[in-house]
Structure formats: C-alpha cells, structure tokens
C-alpha cells in the first residue's frame, strides 16, 4: 500500500528535540500513520470515541488511598532505594499491566542537591497530592524528596524522565506531581513535556498558583496559599500525551526547605484487560464479536478480514477490508478515506462527502457523517453480542411467546398432531416456511438499486447482491429522531436455544 508521509509535526517537537510519538507506526496497516490516523484499528469507530480513559483491570497501583478520582487509572513506579544527585547515571523502574511493561528512566541529572526515593506524602499531613493519592509506608516509594538544607540556599536541580512501553503502539498520558508544596518567591517547580499541552485533570479544592495550563510548560509557584478542610494545602494534577518529562526545581531568594516530586502515567482504556487499549483492539470486550460489527452502522462479517493478512495488503483480523460499495478490496488502496475530515476511517461507514471515492458507504446508517457510533456501548459490553450470536428460542423466559399459527412446509409435518408441533414450535412469528428441496424466491437487487427504492416501507425485504445478505427495511433509531434504513438479517435463529458464533 502507498504510505502517507508525515512532513511536519512541529506541534509535537519538544524542548529536547524528540517527537513524543513515533511518526512511522501504522497499527492497522492502512498506510496512514497512527499519529494522524482518525481510526487506528480500522473498525470504523473513530479514535475520538474509543480513545478514552477508564479504571484499568489489574492495575498494580490502584490501591492508593485518598480522595483522588483516578486511582484506578494512574500507574505509579516504585523508586525505593533510588538516589538522584550529580553522580547519578541512569535509573529505571518498570511495572507491568496486562502483559504490557511500562518503564520510567531518569537521566541527565544536574544540580547541587540530591533526592531519594520517598513516599508521596513528602510533607506529612500537609501535602495536597498525598490527600488525593498515597500508598504510605516503606514498601512503595512513588516519589522523590530533597530534604531541607539550611546551609545550601538557592539550590537547583534538573533531570529528564523518559517513559516507554513494551508495545510501541500504545500511548499514554504523563501526570507530574508536586508532592510537597511550593511557596511564593522562595521555590518553584517547572515541568516541561515533549507532548501535547498540559490539560487540567483534578485538584483538591483549595487555592493554588500554577501557570502554563494549555502549554507544554507548567510552573508551580505557590501551592501553600490555602488549606482544605482536612488541613492539606491546595494542589492540582495536569496531563499530557507525552514520552519525556523534564523536571526542574529551583530554590530562590534564600529558599532552603524540602521539596518533592512524583510522576505517574495514565494508559488509555483497555476494558477487557488484554493489553491492547480499546482504540487498537478489534474486540474490545473479548465477547467474540468484532467491534466493527457491534458498532451503530451496518458493517457485517463479510466486510472484515477473517485472519491477519500481509497479501495482497496488510490488515488485522476483524478489521474492515471492504470499500465504500461493500466489496472486499483487492489492493487495499480503496478501503480508507484520504479526506482530512475522515483520514484513515473506512469509507464503508462514511458519508459521500467524507470519502475519497465520493461514494456513500453502504454500511452508513447512523447519524455520524464520519465513522460509526457505539450502538448502546455494545463494543465494550460483553453481555451485548446479538450482532454475532443467534437469537434464543424465547428471549423472555418469564413470559409465554405467541405461537406461529401459519406455516408452509415441504417436510410432511404440520399441526399439533405431529410430534414436532410445527409451526407452533417456532414461536413468535407470523408465518414459517421450511423445505430441504425447494427454494424461497425473493427479489434480488444490488445495493445501488435498493437505495434507489423511492418509498420503502417498514418490513420490506430484498436480497442484496452486493453485500450478499437478506435485508429488511427497519427502524434503526427511535430517538432523538426516528432513523430508518436497510439492515442485513445477520442474526441467526436458534430453535433449540443454542448460541453459536456465525
């Protein structure tokens, strides 16, 4: 496939001259680098929807105490036994979450003071951050502390922290922390990132002076101006999608007190805990039903790769490999849009104006012009998989379903005198047809011809020769406005109540 080159990413170049995310990684193999791909796994659900945060299954550091809202999302590193000073080389610590190893590496220390691995509650009873997150005790040292030095005023220190994961496709946020306090005109902490501008995450409700939000540089100048009801000074957390954090601490105007810092990462949501975040996972809830099929549009199994592919083009199992017309691509070049509004999003789920082909995707039935929605959160809820599994004989066991009174059979059985009690045993229908020697003839039309039907009515059926499925015209959405469209009948029936993947 033709690769799209990234000529300029100036926004993401940092103070140390490194891009915060690889410019060459293309997780779905569609020719659009992840850093500009609006759908990094080609399931038709845009990253803007899938790239969210949630409590991470099996998070090894989710046991922090405090009132922080993100204890299940932040991942800390244990710096027990670590010392930072002018003789320090490189220090690394790692933690593993759902099979992915995250590593923080400290390097480039300069300054005339020293730090040791320390509990995040650097100033016991007063630190604002410790009131939000704290492990306590000597077993886990999530931060660094420089003790007061009465004979060494106006000291300074600076170092870099580089964060990596064992899977280079996986991105995360960096969360720096002032774990003691800063005091106006005496000390300050400066955090610089090589990634996206810092955005607000949370605070503890008391006042503070922290500048630089919305830029790549945060400056903490006064987090000792107001206490909470529990007696802790004001403080706040901010986040940046990044891989490198520069930490600079300065004592000024004779300042010589203690100071502490810490840092955590915040990986994106991985609802099933398999190590792949939802925006890269093609079955995010591990229910055996692809996200692409569980979305709000009419994507079906024939539109997807049945296994990982390298020829005639690169694609991952259960990613969309059909073009806007619903035909499986032979080259890979007609699968995703190259329009800036839908860059890297499969055309089958977009409106015509957002597609390079100028053809509306045959699967597009929801109200989103680019990509598909979550269909009542089905891609992330393992209990919802009806797009891939058959319908039970009686979906409501607490009630008695209506019998099917009318049937046409070629199998020589009918009525309640027959042991099969057919067609009444096929409960819930208006009419039942069966034969093993005769076919049921239904109108056959292409997708284009079906879409050209001027006045379709609810319940109308036709066989789509383009998508190779029986379609019905149905109500897809009831609110906030009624949406109707053609949907493939891809939900198999289970007369005996079995469940199977189609």
PDB file of N, CA and C in Angstrom, residues 280-368:
ATOM      1  N   UNK A 280      -7.125   0.336  19.754  1.00  0.00           N
ATOM      2  CA  UNK A 280      -6.327  -0.576  18.933  1.00  0.00           C
ATOM      3  C   UNK A 280      -6.887  -1.992  18.940  1.00  0.00           C
ATOM      4  N   UNK A 281      -7.896  -2.242  19.759  1.00  0.00           N
ATOM      5  CA  UNK A 281      -8.438  -3.582  19.979  1.00  0.00           C
ATOM      6  C   UNK A 281      -9.651  -3.790  19.081  1.00  0.00           C
ATOM      7  N   UNK A 282      -9.645  -4.845  18.284  1.00  0.00           N
ATOM      8  CA  UNK A 282     -10.742  -5.111  17.363  1.00  0.00           C
ATOM      9  C   UNK A 282     -11.861  -5.935  17.997  1.00  0.00           C
ATOM     10  N   UNK A 283     -11.667  -6.383  19.224  1.00  0.00           N
ATOM     11  CA  UNK A 283     -12.730  -6.987  20.027  1.00  0.00           C
ATOM     12  C   UNK A 283     -12.516  -6.517  21.459  1.00  0.00           C
ATOM     13  N   UNK A 284     -12.923  -5.297  21.732  1.00  0.00           N
ATOM     14  CA  UNK A 284     -12.544  -4.614  22.969  1.00  0.00           C
ATOM     15  C   UNK A 284     -13.064  -5.280  24.231  1.00  0.00           C
ATOM     16  N   UNK A 285     -14.189  -5.990  24.138  1.00  0.00           N
ATOM     17  CA  UNK A 285     -14.745  -6.625  25.332  1.00  0.00           C
ATOM     18  C   UNK A 285     -14.537  -8.136  25.353  1.00  0.00           C
ATOM     19  N   UNK A 286     -13.807  -8.665  24.357  1.00  0.00           N
ATOM     20  CA  UNK A 286     -13.485 -10.101  24.286  1.00  0.00           C
ATOM     21  C   UNK A 286     -14.727 -10.984  24.340  1.00  0.00           C
ATOM     22  N   UNK A 287     -15.811 -10.546  23.694  1.00  0.00           N
ATOM     23  CA  UNK A 287     -17.015 -11.367  23.662  1.00  0.00           C
ATOM     24  C   UNK A 287     -17.097 -12.218  22.402  1.00  0.00           C
ATOM     25  N   UNK A 288     -16.059 -12.156  21.553  1.00  0.00           N
ATOM     26  CA  UNK A 288     -16.049 -12.941  20.332  1.00  0.00           C
ATOM     27  C   UNK A 288     -16.755 -12.285  19.173  1.00  0.00           C
ATOM     28  N   UNK A 289     -17.277 -11.083  19.387  1.00  0.00           N
ATOM     29  CA  UNK A 289     -17.966 -10.347  18.330  1.00  0.00           C
ATOM     30  C   UNK A 289     -17.164  -9.094  18.009  1.00  0.00           C
ATOM     31  N   UNK A 290     -16.721  -8.911  16.763  1.00  0.00           N
ATOM     32  CA  UNK A 290     -15.857  -7.777  16.409  1.00  0.00           C
ATOM     33  C   UNK A 290     -16.505  -6.428  16.703  1.00  0.00           C
ATOM     34  N   UNK A 291     -15.686  -5.468  17.131  1.00  0.00           N
ATOM     35  CA  UNK A 291     -16.178  -4.112  17.370  1.00  0.00           C
ATOM     36  C   UNK A 291     -16.825  -3.535  16.120  1.00  0.00           C
ATOM     37  N   UNK A 292     -16.242  -3.819  14.955  1.00  0.00           N
ATOM     38  CA  UNK A 292     -16.760  -3.259  13.705  1.00  0.00           C
ATOM     39  C   UNK A 292     -18.210  -3.660  13.480  1.00  0.00           C
ATOM     40  N   UNK A 293     -18.560  -4.899  13.820  1.00  0.00           N
ATOM     41  CA  UNK A 293     -19.921  -5.405  13.640  1.00  0.00           C
ATOM     42  C   UNK A 293     -20.844  -4.897  14.747  1.00  0.00           C
ATOM     43  N   UNK A 294     -20.299  -4.696  15.938  1.00  0.00           N
ATOM     44  CA  UNK A 294     -21.122  -4.255  17.066  1.00  0.00           C
ATOM     45  C   UNK A 294     -21.397  -2.759  17.056  1.00  0.00           C
ATOM     46  N   UNK A 295     -20.774  -2.011  16.149  1.00  0.00           N
ATOM     47  CA  UNK A 295     -20.998  -0.580  16.066  1.00  0.00           C
ATOM     48  C   UNK A 295     -22.384  -0.241  15.554  1.00  0.00           C
ATOM     49  N   UNK A 296     -22.660   1.056  15.412  1.00  0.00           N
ATOM     50  CA  UNK A 296     -24.007   1.529  15.094  1.00  0.00           C
ATOM     51  C   UNK A 296     -24.345   1.475  13.612  1.00  0.00           C
ATOM     52  N   UNK A 297     -23.347   1.248  12.758  1.00  0.00           N
ATOM     53  CA  UNK A 297     -23.627   1.123  11.330  1.00  0.00           C
ATOM     54  C   UNK A 297     -23.876  -0.337  10.964  1.00  0.00           C
ATOM     55  N   UNK A 298     -24.055  -0.602   9.667  1.00  0.00           N
ATOM     56  CA  UNK A 298     -24.438  -1.936   9.210  1.00  0.00           C
ATOM     57  C   UNK A 298     -23.238  -2.700   8.650  1.00  0.00           C
ATOM     58  N   UNK A 299     -22.134  -2.684   9.384  1.00  0.00           N
ATOM     59  CA  UNK A 299     -20.960  -3.464   8.995  1.00  0.00           C
ATOM     60  C   UNK A 299     -21.215  -4.923   9.356  1.00  0.00           C
ATOM     61  N   UNK A 300     -20.877  -5.838   8.447  1.00  0.00           N
ATOM     62  CA  UNK A 300     -21.131  -7.253   8.664  1.00  0.00           C
ATOM     63  C   UNK A 300     -19.859  -8.074   8.490  1.00  0.00           C
ATOM     64  N   UNK A 301     -19.908  -9.322   8.922  1.00  0.00           N
ATOM     65  CA  UNK A 301     -18.723 -10.168   8.898  1.00  0.00           C
ATOM     66  C   UNK A 301     -18.067 -10.267   7.519  1.00  0.00           C
ATOM     67  N   UNK A 302     -18.828 -10.321   6.420  1.00  0.00           N
ATOM     68  CA  UNK A 302     -18.166 -10.387   5.105  1.00  0.00           C
ATOM     69  C   UNK A 302     -17.326  -9.159   4.777  1.00  0.00           C
ATOM     70  N   UNK A 303     -17.497  -8.073   5.516  1.00  0.00           N
ATOM     71  CA  UNK A 303     -16.708  -6.859   5.277  1.00  0.00           C
ATOM     72  C   UNK A 303     -15.358  -6.893   5.995  1.00  0.00           C
ATOM     73  N   UNK A 304     -15.102  -7.934   6.790  1.00  0.00           N
ATOM     74  CA  UNK A 304     -13.934  -7.959   7.661  1.00  0.00           C
ATOM     75  C   UNK A 304     -12.919  -9.011   7.232  1.00  0.00           C
ATOM     76  N   UNK A 305     -11.674  -8.783   7.619  1.00  0.00           N
ATOM     77  CA  UNK A 305     -10.633  -9.793   7.430  1.00  0.00           C
ATOM     78  C   UNK A 305     -10.897 -10.932   8.409  1.00  0.00           C
ATOM     79  N   UNK A 306     -10.825 -12.164   7.932  1.00  0.00           N
ATOM     80  CA  UNK A 306     -11.076 -13.319   8.794  1.00  0.00           C
ATOM     81  C   UNK A 306      -9.825 -13.766   9.536  1.00  0.00           C
ATOM     82  N   UNK A 307      -8.671 -13.214   9.143  1.00  0.00           N
ATOM     83  CA  UNK A 307      -7.398 -13.523   9.801  1.00  0.00           C
ATOM     84  C   UNK A 307      -6.428 -12.393   9.493  1.00  0.00           C
ATOM     85  N   UNK A 308      -5.326 -12.323  10.223  1.00  0.00           N
ATOM     86  CA  UNK A 308      -4.293 -11.340   9.903  1.00  0.00           C
ATOM     87  C   UNK A 308      -3.810 -11.562   8.476  1.00  0.00           C
ATOM     88  N   UNK A 309      -3.601 -10.467   7.743  1.00  0.00           N
ATOM     89  CA  UNK A 309      -3.211 -10.547   6.337  1.00  0.00           C
ATOM     90  C   UNK A 309      -1.927  -9.764   6.081  1.00  0.00           C
ATOM     91  N   UNK A 310      -1.141 -10.238   5.143  1.00  0.00           N
ATOM     92  CA  UNK A 310       0.012  -9.484   4.639  1.00  0.00           C
ATOM     93  C   UNK A 310      -0.044  -9.329   3.129  1.00  0.00           C
ATOM     94  N   UNK A 311      -0.828 -10.160   2.444  1.00  0.00           N
ATOM     95  CA  UNK A 311      -1.027 -10.064   1.000  1.00  0.00           C
ATOM     96  C   UNK A 311      -2.513 -10.215   0.699  1.00  0.00           C
ATOM     97  N   UNK A 312      -3.026  -9.539  -0.318  1.00  0.00           N
ATOM     98  CA  UNK A 312      -2.343  -8.553  -1.175  1.00  0.00           C
ATOM     99  C   UNK A 312      -2.105  -7.207  -0.488  1.00  0.00           C
ATOM    100  N   UNK A 313      -2.556  -7.069   0.752  1.00  0.00           N
ATOM    101  CA  UNK A 313      -2.280  -5.860   1.534  1.00  0.00           C
ATOM    102  C   UNK A 313      -2.293  -6.248   3.008  1.00  0.00           C
ATOM    103  N   UNK A 314      -1.847  -5.335   3.848  1.00  0.00           N
ATOM    104  CA  UNK A 314      -1.744  -5.608   5.283  1.00  0.00           C
ATOM    105  C   UNK A 314      -3.066  -5.279   5.976  1.00  0.00           C
ATOM    106  N   UNK A 315      -3.547  -6.198   6.786  1.00  0.00           N
ATOM    107  CA  UNK A 315      -4.762  -5.963   7.578  1.00  0.00           C
ATOM    108  C   UNK A 315      -4.764  -6.920   8.757  1.00  0.00           C
ATOM    109  N   UNK A 316      -5.402  -6.503   9.842  1.00  0.00           N
ATOM    110  CA  UNK A 316      -5.516  -7.343  11.029  1.00  0.00           C
ATOM    111  C   UNK A 316      -6.865  -8.052  11.049  1.00  0.00           C
ATOM    112  N   UNK A 317      -6.884  -9.210  11.687  1.00  0.00           N
ATOM    113  CA  UNK A 317      -8.126  -9.964  11.812  1.00  0.00           C
ATOM    114  C   UNK A 317      -9.225  -9.085  12.397  1.00  0.00           C
ATOM    115  N   UNK A 318     -10.374  -9.091  11.734  1.00  0.00           N
ATOM    116  CA  UNK A 318     -11.581  -8.384  12.126  1.00  0.00           C
ATOM    117  C   UNK A 318     -11.508  -6.882  11.882  1.00  0.00           C
ATOM    118  N   UNK A 319     -10.542  -6.436  11.103  1.00  0.00           N
ATOM    119  CA  UNK A 319     -10.564  -5.043  10.645  1.00  0.00           C
ATOM    120  C   UNK A 319     -11.345  -4.988   9.337  1.00  0.00           C
ATOM    121  N   UNK A 320     -11.865  -3.818   9.012  1.00  0.00           N
ATOM    122  CA  UNK A 320     -12.654  -3.652   7.791  1.00  0.00           C
ATOM    123  C   UNK A 320     -11.730  -3.684   6.578  1.00  0.00           C
ATOM    124  N   UNK A 321     -12.071  -4.518   5.585  1.00  0.00           N
ATOM    125  CA  UNK A 321     -11.275  -4.604   4.356  1.00  0.00           C
ATOM    126  C   UNK A 321     -12.142  -4.404   3.117  1.00  0.00           C
ATOM    127  N   UNK A 322     -13.370  -3.924   3.317  1.00  0.00           N
ATOM    128  CA  UNK A 322     -14.268  -3.655   2.191  1.00  0.00           C
ATOM    129  C   UNK A 322     -14.246  -2.168   1.859  1.00  0.00           C
ATOM    130  N   UNK A 323     -14.541  -1.850   0.600  1.00  0.00           N
ATOM    131  CA  UNK A 323     -14.570  -0.452   0.176  1.00  0.00           C
ATOM    132  C   UNK A 323     -15.955   0.148   0.416  1.00  0.00           C
ATOM    133  N   UNK A 324     -16.150   1.360  -0.075  1.00  0.00           N
ATOM    134  CA  UNK A 324     -17.414   2.063   0.173  1.00  0.00           C
ATOM    135  C   UNK A 324     -18.619   1.290  -0.341  1.00  0.00           C
ATOM    136  N   UNK A 325     -18.441   0.535  -1.432  1.00  0.00           N
ATOM    137  CA  UNK A 325     -19.540  -0.225  -2.015  1.00  0.00           C
ATOM    138  C   UNK A 325     -19.796  -1.543  -1.295  1.00  0.00           C
ATOM    139  N   UNK A 326     -18.953  -1.877  -0.330  1.00  0.00           N
ATOM    140  CA  UNK A 326     -19.130  -3.126   0.393  1.00  0.00           C
ATOM    141  C   UNK A 326     -18.382  -4.290  -0.199  1.00  0.00           C
ATOM    142  N   UNK A 327     -17.622  -4.053  -1.257  1.00  0.00           N
ATOM    143  CA  UNK A 327     -16.836  -5.098  -1.900  1.00  0.00           C
ATOM    144  C   UNK A 327     -15.483  -5.232  -1.208  1.00  0.00           C
ATOM    145  N   UNK A 328     -15.043  -6.454  -0.979  1.00  0.00           N
ATOM    146  CA  UNK A 328     -13.729  -6.673  -0.383  1.00  0.00           C
ATOM    147  C   UNK A 328     -12.662  -6.161  -1.338  1.00  0.00           C
ATOM    148  N   UNK A 329     -11.772  -5.341  -0.823  1.00  0.00           N
ATOM    149  CA  UNK A 329     -10.739  -4.716  -1.648  1.00  0.00           C
ATOM    150  C   UNK A 329      -9.739  -5.751  -2.151  1.00  0.00           C
ATOM    151  N   UNK A 330      -9.225  -5.521  -3.339  1.00  0.00           N
ATOM    152  CA  UNK A 330      -8.184  -6.382  -3.900  1.00  0.00           C
ATOM    153  C   UNK A 330      -6.809  -5.740  -3.814  1.00  0.00           C
ATOM    154  N   UNK A 331      -6.774  -4.437  -3.508  1.00  0.00           N
ATOM    155  CA  UNK A 331      -5.496  -3.718  -3.463  1.00  0.00           C
ATOM    156  C   UNK A 331      -5.227  -3.074  -2.106  1.00  0.00           C
ATOM    157  N   UNK A 332      -6.271  -2.818  -1.333  1.00  0.00           N
ATOM    158  CA  UNK A 332      -6.123  -2.141  -0.053  1.00  0.00           C
ATOM    159  C   UNK A 332      -6.144  -0.633  -0.149  1.00  0.00           C
ATOM    160  N   UNK A 333      -6.080  -0.091  -1.350  1.00  0.00           N
ATOM    161  CA  UNK A 333      -5.992   1.360  -1.510  1.00  0.00           C
ATOM    162  C   UNK A 333      -7.345   2.051  -1.473  1.00  0.00           C
ATOM    163  N   UNK A 334      -8.432   1.296  -1.543  1.00  0.00           N
ATOM    164  CA  UNK A 334      -9.764   1.903  -1.578  1.00  0.00           C
ATOM    165  C   UNK A 334     -10.561   1.639  -0.304  1.00  0.00           C
ATOM    166  N   UNK A 335      -9.891   1.231   0.761  1.00  0.00           N
ATOM    167  CA  UNK A 335     -10.601   0.895   1.997  1.00  0.00           C
ATOM    168  C   UNK A 335     -10.873   2.127   2.849  1.00  0.00           C
ATOM    169  N   UNK A 336      -9.842   2.943   3.098  1.00  0.00           N
ATOM    170  CA  UNK A 336      -9.998   4.090   3.994  1.00  0.00           C
ATOM    171  C   UNK A 336      -9.974   5.395   3.215  1.00  0.00           C
ATOM    172  N   UNK A 337     -10.576   6.403   3.803  1.00  0.00           N
ATOM    173  CA  UNK A 337     -10.637   7.724   3.179  1.00  0.00           C
ATOM    174  C   UNK A 337      -9.315   8.459   3.358  1.00  0.00           C
ATOM    175  N   UNK A 338      -8.973   9.259   2.358  1.00  0.00           N
ATOM    176  CA  UNK A 338      -7.803  10.138   2.464  1.00  0.00           C
ATOM    177  C   UNK A 338      -8.223  11.592   2.649  1.00  0.00           C
ATOM    178  N   UNK A 339      -9.534  11.825   2.788  1.00  0.00           N
ATOM    179  CA  UNK A 339     -10.021  13.169   3.078  1.00  0.00           C
ATOM    180  C   UNK A 339      -9.597  13.551   4.499  1.00  0.00           C
ATOM    181  N   UNK A 340      -9.212  14.788   4.700  1.00  0.00           N
ATOM    182  CA  UNK A 340      -8.733  15.209   6.017  1.00  0.00           C
ATOM    183  C   UNK A 340      -9.790  15.024   7.099  1.00  0.00           C
ATOM    184  N   UNK A 341     -11.056  15.137   6.735  1.00  0.00           N
ATOM    185  CA  UNK A 341     -12.136  15.002   7.714  1.00  0.00           C
ATOM    186  C   UNK A 341     -12.345  13.568   8.170  1.00  0.00           C
ATOM    187  N   UNK A 342     -11.833  12.616   7.407  1.00  0.00           N
ATOM    188  CA  UNK A 342     -12.047  11.197   7.713  1.00  0.00           C
ATOM    189  C   UNK A 342     -10.782  10.387   7.451  1.00  0.00           C
ATOM    190  N   UNK A 343      -9.629  10.999   7.640  1.00  0.00           N
ATOM    191  CA  UNK A 343      -8.361  10.370   7.280  1.00  0.00           C
ATOM    192  C   UNK A 343      -8.160   9.048   8.025  1.00  0.00           C
ATOM    193  N   UNK A 344      -8.069   7.964   7.264  1.00  0.00           N
ATOM    194  CA  UNK A 344      -7.841   6.653   7.852  1.00  0.00           C
ATOM    195  C   UNK A 344      -9.086   5.935   8.320  1.00  0.00           C
ATOM    196  N   UNK A 345     -10.263   6.517   8.112  1.00  0.00           N
ATOM    197  CA  UNK A 345     -11.516   5.883   8.518  1.00  0.00           C
ATOM    198  C   UNK A 345     -12.075   5.095   7.335  1.00  0.00           C
ATOM    199  N   UNK A 346     -12.460   3.823   7.512  1.00  0.00           N
ATOM    200  CA  UNK A 346     -13.009   3.038   6.409  1.00  0.00           C
ATOM    201  C   UNK A 346     -14.187   3.743   5.739  1.00  0.00           C
ATOM    202  N   UNK A 347     -14.168   3.790   4.407  1.00  0.00           N
ATOM    203  CA  UNK A 347     -15.196   4.521   3.667  1.00  0.00           C
ATOM    204  C   UNK A 347     -16.578   3.893   3.799  1.00  0.00           C
ATOM    205  N   UNK A 348     -16.641   2.641   4.133  1.00  0.00           N
ATOM    206  CA  UNK A 348     -17.925   1.947   4.198  1.00  0.00           C
ATOM    207  C   UNK A 348     -18.857   2.540   5.255  1.00  0.00           C
ATOM    208  N   UNK A 349     -18.300   3.305   6.218  1.00  0.00           N
ATOM    209  CA  UNK A 349     -19.128   3.878   7.291  1.00  0.00           C
ATOM    210  C   UNK A 349     -19.247   5.398   7.198  1.00  0.00           C
ATOM    211  N   UNK A 350     -18.781   5.993   6.110  1.00  0.00           N
ATOM    212  CA  UNK A 350     -18.786   7.453   5.979  1.00  0.00           C
ATOM    213  C   UNK A 350     -19.821   7.922   4.967  1.00  0.00           C
ATOM    214  N   UNK A 351     -20.173   9.199   5.066  1.00  0.00           N
ATOM    215  CA  UNK A 351     -20.988   9.816   4.032  1.00  0.00           C
ATOM    216  C   UNK A 351     -20.120  10.114   2.815  1.00  0.00           C
ATOM    217  N   UNK A 352     -20.761  10.347   1.680  1.00  0.00           N
ATOM    218  CA  UNK A 352     -20.037  10.516   0.420  1.00  0.00           C
ATOM    219  C   UNK A 352     -19.052  11.674   0.461  1.00  0.00           C
ATOM    220  N   UNK A 353     -19.442  12.795   1.071  1.00  0.00           N
ATOM    221  CA  UNK A 353     -18.590  13.980   1.068  1.00  0.00           C
ATOM    222  C   UNK A 353     -17.297  13.747   1.839  1.00  0.00           C
ATOM    223  N   UNK A 354     -17.286  12.764   2.730  1.00  0.00           N
ATOM    224  CA  UNK A 354     -16.088  12.476   3.517  1.00  0.00           C
ATOM    225  C   UNK A 354     -15.252  11.341   2.935  1.00  0.00           C
ATOM    226  N   UNK A 355     -15.646  10.825   1.797  1.00  0.00           N
ATOM    227  CA  UNK A 355     -14.926   9.717   1.180  1.00  0.00           C
ATOM    228  C   UNK A 355     -14.147  10.149  -0.050  1.00  0.00           C
ATOM    229  N   UNK A 356     -12.968   9.605  -0.223  1.00  0.00           N
ATOM    230  CA  UNK A 356     -12.155   9.896  -1.404  1.00  0.00           C
ATOM    231  C   UNK A 356     -12.860   9.449  -2.672  1.00  0.00           C
ATOM    232  N   UNK A 357     -13.654   8.386  -2.564  1.00  0.00           N
ATOM    233  CA  UNK A 357     -14.382   7.861  -3.722  1.00  0.00           C
ATOM    234  C   UNK A 357     -15.622   8.671  -4.050  1.00  0.00           C
ATOM    235  N   UNK A 358     -16.019   9.573  -3.156  1.00  0.00           N
ATOM    236  CA  UNK A 358     -17.265  10.355  -3.293  1.00  0.00           C
ATOM    237  C   UNK A 358     -18.501   9.467  -3.315  1.00  0.00           C
ATOM    238  N   UNK A 359     -18.381   8.255  -2.787  1.00  0.00           N
ATOM    239  CA  UNK A 359     -19.494   7.311  -2.698  1.00  0.00           C
ATOM    240  C   UNK A 359     -19.864   7.130  -1.231  1.00  0.00           C
ATOM    241  N   UNK A 360     -21.142   7.184  -0.926  1.00  0.00           N
ATOM    242  CA  UNK A 360     -21.548   6.945   0.456  1.00  0.00           C
ATOM    243  C   UNK A 360     -21.350   5.484   0.801  1.00  0.00           C
ATOM    244  N   UNK A 361     -20.806   5.211   1.977  1.00  0.00           N
ATOM    245  CA  UNK A 361     -20.598   3.840   2.407  1.00  0.00           C
ATOM    246  C   UNK A 361     -21.903   3.086   2.541  1.00  0.00           C
ATOM    247  N   UNK A 362     -21.931   1.852   2.039  1.00  0.00           N
ATOM    248  CA  UNK A 362     -23.169   1.071   2.064  1.00  0.00           C
ATOM    249  C   UNK A 362     -23.583   0.714   3.490  1.00  0.00           C
ATOM    250  N   UNK A 363     -22.647   0.737   4.409  1.00  0.00           N
ATOM    251  CA  UNK A 363     -22.978   0.396   5.795  1.00  0.00           C
ATOM    252  C   UNK A 363     -23.406   1.607   6.606  1.00  0.00           C
ATOM    253  N   UNK A 364     -23.297   2.802   6.035  1.00  0.00           N
ATOM    254  CA  UNK A 364     -23.605   4.020   6.780  1.00  0.00           C
ATOM    255  C   UNK A 364     -25.109   4.154   6.985  1.00  0.00           C
ATOM    256  N   UNK A 365     -25.547   3.999   8.242  1.00  0.00           N
ATOM    257  CA  UNK A 365     -26.972   4.149   8.557  1.00  0.00           C
ATOM    258  C   UNK A 365     -27.200   5.032   9.776  1.00  0.00           C
ATOM    259  N   UNK A 366     -26.163   5.289  10.586  1.00  0.00           N
ATOM    260  CA  UNK A 366     -26.381   6.126  11.759  1.00  0.00           C
ATOM    261  C   UNK A 366     -26.236   7.600  11.387  1.00  0.00           C
ATOM    262  N   UNK A 367     -26.269   8.475  12.368  1.00  0.00           N
ATOM    263  CA  UNK A 367     -26.266   9.916  12.102  1.00  0.00           C
ATOM    264  C   UNK A 367     -24.867  10.513  12.047  1.00  0.00           C
ATOM    265  N   UNK A 368     -23.836   9.719  12.285  1.00  0.00           N
ATOM    266  CA  UNK A 368     -22.469  10.234  12.248  1.00  0.00           C
ATOM    267  C   UNK A 368     -21.976  10.319  10.808  1.00  0.00           C
TER     268      UNK A 368
END
